[in-house]
Amino acid sequence: GESVGLHLPTLSVQEGDNSIINCAYSNSASDYFIWYKQESGKGPQFIIDIRSNMDKRQGQRVTVLLNKTVKHLSLQIAATQPGDSAVYFCAETANTGNQFYFGTGTSLTVIP
Amino acid sequence: GAGVSQSPSNKVTEKGKDVELRCDPISGHTALYWYRQSLGQGLEFLIYFQGNSAPDKSGLPSDRFSAERTGGSVSTLTIQRTQQEDSAVYLCASSSWGLAAREQYFGPGTRLTVT
């Protein structure tokens, strides 16, 4: 079956630095990827998405990079703020199915 | 407008009892998902409803789990004869067009503890 995993389970960064969170996926048929942010006691919140026909997409302070050759996804957060502290999940889905497959998550801690 | 709501927020039950978890999706959203999140883990897909179509139940872990969606809106996830391994946070999400829109709005979850 599919698996979505993260390279690092925890990440600590200094406030103001840039953060990079990585994700590996195994299903080459996946064509849509999402990054979610989950704060303690809350449900995941959509951050940014990317389709497989793109390799980069930018949002406000966030950038998602997709490397289909090595099945790798990353989330870059610019000028990380204390409010960015949360668990970040990547999710993938293929156009042929209804299921989204989520990674284990990376816990980001921003040090003031 | 209101987001996705779930009730109860916390549920403690004894092993062997049945529980019902409720999800109120965003009004007008035709797609509804249930997920399970164990401590320190990612989200495990359970079931997907889209409009009046037959639900995708492929993620339900056993026949003790079932879900209904009445009138295309509120959904109830039922776990019969609960086991300790059922302890987790159960998350509900809705979206406006299912896969076409892809963006899911999540509720805060129900934390289920089976003692």
Short mmCIF file of C-alpha atoms in Angstrom, two decimals:
data_model
loop_
_atom_site.label_atom_id
_atom_site.label_comp_id
_atom_site.label_asym_id
_atom_site.label_seq_id
_atom_site.Cartn_x
_atom_site.Cartn_y
_atom_site.Cartn_z
CA GLY A 1 0.00 0.00 0.00
CA GLU A 2 0.92 3.61 -0.12
CA SER A 3 3.06 5.16 2.53
CA VAL A 4 3.80 8.74 3.27
CA GLY A 5 6.60 9.42 5.67
CA LEU A 6 8.67 12.26 6.99
CA HIS A 7 12.42 12.43 7.29
CA LEU A 8 12.40 14.17 10.69
CA PRO A 9 9.81 13.76 13.42
CA THR A 10 10.84 16.97 15.25
CA LEU A 11 12.35 20.25 14.20
CA SER A 12 13.42 23.22 16.31
CA VAL A 13 14.20 26.56 14.72
CA GLN A 14 15.06 30.01 15.96
CA GLU A 15 12.42 32.68 15.48
CA GLY A 16 13.07 34.51 12.24
CA ASP A 17 14.93 31.62 10.62
CA ASN A 18 13.54 29.66 7.71
CA SER A 19 12.12 26.18 8.29
CA ILE A 20 12.13 23.24 5.92
CA ILE A 21 9.94 20.23 6.54
CA ASN A 22 10.37 17.20 4.32
CA CYS A 23 8.06 14.43 3.23
CA ALA A 24 8.60 11.29 1.16
CA TYR A 25 5.83 9.50 -0.66
CA SER A 26 5.80 6.15 -2.40
CA ASN A 27 2.79 6.16 -4.73
CA SER A 28 3.91 7.36 -8.12
CA ALA A 29 0.23 7.68 -9.11
CA SER A 30 -0.36 10.42 -6.54
CA ASP A 31 -1.17 13.62 -8.33
CA TYR A 32 -2.17 16.01 -5.60
CA PHE A 33 -0.39 16.91 -2.39
CA ILE A 34 -1.39 19.03 0.57
CA TRP A 35 0.40 20.39 3.60
CA TYR A 36 -1.59 20.74 6.80
CA LYS A 37 -0.79 22.43 10.09
CA GLN A 38 -2.21 20.99 13.29
CA GLU A 39 -2.05 22.92 16.52
CA SER A 40 -2.54 21.18 19.82
CA GLY A 41 -6.15 20.20 20.42
CA LYS A 42 -7.30 21.30 16.99
CA GLY A 43 -7.99 19.67 13.67
CA PRO A 44 -5.54 20.00 10.78
CA GLN A 45 -5.66 23.27 8.88
CA PHE A 46 -4.94 23.53 5.17
CA ILE A 47 -1.75 25.45 4.38
CA ILE A 48 -0.93 24.94 0.74
CA ASP A 49 -1.37 22.39 -2.01
CA ILE A 50 0.38 21.43 -5.22
CA ARG A 51 -0.56 19.33 -8.21
CA SER A 52 1.80 16.90 -9.85
CA ASN A 53 2.13 19.05 -12.97
CA MET A 54 3.94 21.66 -10.88
CA ASP A 55 7.24 21.56 -9.04
CA LYS A 56 6.87 24.69 -6.94
CA ARG A 57 4.08 26.74 -5.48
CA GLN A 58 4.27 29.75 -3.24
CA GLY A 59 1.91 31.14 -0.68
CA GLN A 60 2.21 33.68 2.04
CA ARG A 61 5.53 32.89 3.76
CA VAL A 62 5.25 29.26 2.61
CA THR A 63 6.58 27.45 -0.42
CA VAL A 64 5.96 23.85 -1.39
CA LEU A 65 8.43 22.02 -3.60
CA LEU A 66 7.64 18.77 -5.37
CA ASN A 67 10.28 16.47 -6.80
CA LYS A 68 8.48 13.67 -8.59
CA THR A 69 11.70 11.98 -9.62
CA VAL A 70 12.56 11.07 -6.04
CA LYS A 71 8.98 11.30 -4.72
CA HIS A 72 9.83 14.07 -2.31
CA LEU A 73 7.80 16.98 -1.03
CA SER A 74 8.97 19.83 1.13
CA LEU A 75 7.42 22.77 2.92
CA GLN A 76 9.46 25.88 3.43
CA ILE A 77 8.36 28.47 5.96
CA ALA A 78 10.06 31.84 5.71
CA ALA A 79 10.84 33.94 8.79
CA THR A 80 9.39 31.36 11.16
CA GLN A 81 7.28 32.79 13.97
CA PRO A 82 6.23 31.35 17.34
CA GLY A 83 2.72 30.93 15.94
CA ASP A 84 4.12 28.48 13.42
CA SER A 85 4.82 25.98 16.19
CA ALA A 86 2.63 22.99 15.38
CA VAL A 87 2.68 19.55 13.81
CA TYR A 88 2.87 19.63 10.03
CA PHE A 89 1.47 16.82 7.89
CA CYS A 90 1.82 16.13 4.23
CA ALA A 91 -0.97 14.27 2.47
CA GLU A 92 -1.21 12.72 -0.95
CA THR A 93 -4.00 11.43 -3.11
CA ALA A 94 -4.37 9.94 -6.54
CA ASN A 95 -7.07 11.06 -8.93
CA THR A 96 -8.40 7.52 -9.08
CA GLY A 97 -9.35 7.27 -5.42
CA ASN A 98 -11.10 9.05 -2.60
CA GLN A 99 -8.46 8.47 0.01
CA PHE A 100 -5.91 10.91 1.25
CA TYR A 101 -2.81 9.36 2.80
CA PHE A 102 -1.22 11.33 5.58
CA GLY A 103 2.31 11.20 6.88
CA THR A 104 3.16 10.81 10.55
CA GLY A 105 3.84 14.51 10.98
CA THR A 106 6.75 16.73 11.96
CA SER A 107 6.57 18.69 15.17
CA LEU A 108 7.95 22.18 14.62
CA THR A 109 9.03 24.18 17.64
CA VAL A 110 9.97 27.82 17.22
CA ILE A 111 12.38 29.14 19.80
CA PRO A 112 11.80 32.82 20.63
CA GLY B 1 -19.84 31.04 8.95
CA ALA B 2 -19.49 28.09 11.27
CA GLY B 3 -16.85 25.49 10.58
CA VAL B 4 -17.03 21.76 11.02
CA SER B 5 -18.20 20.82 14.50
CA GLN B 6 -17.89 17.52 16.30
CA SER B 7 -19.42 16.18 19.47
CA PRO B 8 -18.60 15.18 22.05
CA SER B 9 -15.15 16.72 22.30
CA ASN B 10 -14.12 14.00 24.72
CA LYS B 11 -15.58 10.57 25.36
CA VAL B 12 -14.48 8.04 27.94
CA THR B 13 -16.11 4.65 27.68
CA GLU B 14 -15.66 1.19 29.07
CA LYS B 15 -14.39 -1.61 26.91
CA GLY B 16 -17.26 -3.41 25.23
CA LYS B 17 -19.62 -0.44 25.15
CA ASP B 18 -20.88 1.19 21.97
CA VAL B 19 -20.16 4.84 21.17
CA GLU B 20 -21.54 7.34 18.69
CA LEU B 21 -19.54 10.29 17.44
CA ARG B 22 -21.22 13.13 15.61
CA CYS B 23 -20.02 15.44 12.86
CA ASP B 24 -21.76 18.56 11.56
CA PRO B 25 -20.08 19.57 8.30
CA ILE B 26 -19.99 23.02 6.82
CA SER B 27 -23.36 23.83 5.32
CA GLY B 28 -23.47 23.02 1.63
CA HIS B 29 -20.43 20.76 1.65
CA THR B 30 -21.25 17.58 -0.20
CA ALA B 31 -18.17 15.57 0.77
CA LEU B 32 -17.51 14.30 4.29
CA TYR B 33 -14.55 12.29 5.58
CA TRP B 34 -13.85 10.49 8.84
CA TYR B 35 -10.28 9.92 10.01
CA ARG B 36 -8.67 8.40 13.04
CA GLN B 37 -5.54 9.84 14.60
CA SER B 38 -3.67 7.83 17.17
CA LEU B 39 -1.19 9.52 19.50
CA GLY B 40 1.85 10.69 17.60
CA GLN B 41 0.56 9.29 14.35
CA GLY B 42 -0.78 10.61 11.09
CA LEU B 43 -4.39 10.51 10.01
CA GLU B 44 -5.88 7.17 9.07
CA PHE B 45 -8.69 7.35 6.52
CA LEU B 46 -11.87 5.61 7.65
CA ILE B 47 -14.78 6.50 5.37
CA TYR B 48 -15.83 9.02 2.72
CA PHE B 49 -19.30 10.28 1.79
CA GLN B 50 -19.98 12.24 -1.40
CA GLY B 51 -23.49 13.49 -2.04
CA ASN B 52 -25.93 10.65 -2.58
CA SER B 53 -23.29 8.20 -3.79
CA ALA B 54 -22.51 5.02 -1.92
CA PRO B 55 -19.85 5.78 0.71
CA ASP B 56 -16.28 4.59 0.36
CA LYS B 57 -15.93 2.37 3.43
CA SER B 58 -12.58 0.91 2.47
CA GLY B 59 -10.77 2.44 5.45
CA LEU B 60 -12.98 1.06 8.19
CA PRO B 61 -10.74 -1.21 10.30
CA SER B 62 -13.39 -3.76 11.26
CA ASP B 63 -17.10 -4.45 11.10
CA ARG B 64 -17.44 -2.88 14.54
CA PHE B 65 -17.13 0.48 12.80
CA SER B 66 -19.96 1.99 10.80
CA ALA B 67 -21.02 5.45 9.71
CA GLU B 68 -24.12 7.11 8.40
CA ARG B 69 -24.83 10.44 6.86
CA THR B 70 -28.40 11.58 7.13
CA GLY B 71 -29.90 14.00 4.65
CA GLY B 72 -26.52 14.66 3.13
CA SER B 73 -25.47 16.65 6.16
CA VAL B 74 -24.83 15.35 9.69
CA SER B 75 -22.80 12.17 10.02
CA THR B 76 -22.52 9.70 12.86
CA LEU B 77 -19.62 7.31 13.34
CA THR B 78 -20.55 4.32 15.49
CA ILE B 79 -18.09 1.97 17.13
CA GLN B 80 -19.60 -1.14 18.60
CA ARG B 81 -18.06 -3.22 21.38
CA THR B 82 -15.21 -0.75 21.81
CA GLN B 83 -11.69 -2.04 22.39
CA GLN B 84 -8.75 -0.27 23.99
CA GLU B 85 -7.04 -0.01 20.62
CA ASP B 86 -9.95 2.16 19.46
CA SER B 87 -8.67 4.94 21.71
CA ALA B 88 -7.73 7.82 19.43
CA VAL B 89 -8.87 11.20 18.18
CA TYR B 90 -11.57 10.86 15.55
CA LEU B 91 -11.55 13.70 13.04
CA CYS B 92 -14.22 14.69 10.59
CA ALA B 93 -13.63 16.84 7.53
CA SER B 94 -15.85 18.25 4.83
CA SER B 95 -15.24 19.80 1.45
CA SER B 96 -17.41 21.46 -1.14
CA TRP B 97 -16.74 19.28 -4.18
CA GLY B 98 -14.94 16.21 -2.87
CA LEU B 99 -11.86 15.41 -4.88
CA ALA B 100 -12.45 18.21 -7.35
CA ALA B 101 -11.90 20.81 -4.68
CA ARG B 102 -9.63 18.65 -2.56
CA GLU B 103 -9.36 21.16 0.28
CA GLN B 104 -10.80 19.63 3.40
CA TYR B 105 -11.95 21.59 6.43
CA PHE B 106 -11.43 19.67 9.62
CA GLY B 107 -13.37 19.71 12.84
CA PRO B 108 -11.63 19.78 16.23
CA GLY B 109 -12.03 16.05 16.70
CA THR B 110 -13.46 13.75 19.36
CA ARG B 111 -10.94 12.25 21.74
CA LEU B 112 -12.10 8.71 22.54
CA THR B 113 -10.64 6.87 25.50
CA VAL B 114 -11.58 3.24 26.04
CA THR B 115 -10.80 2.02 29.55
#
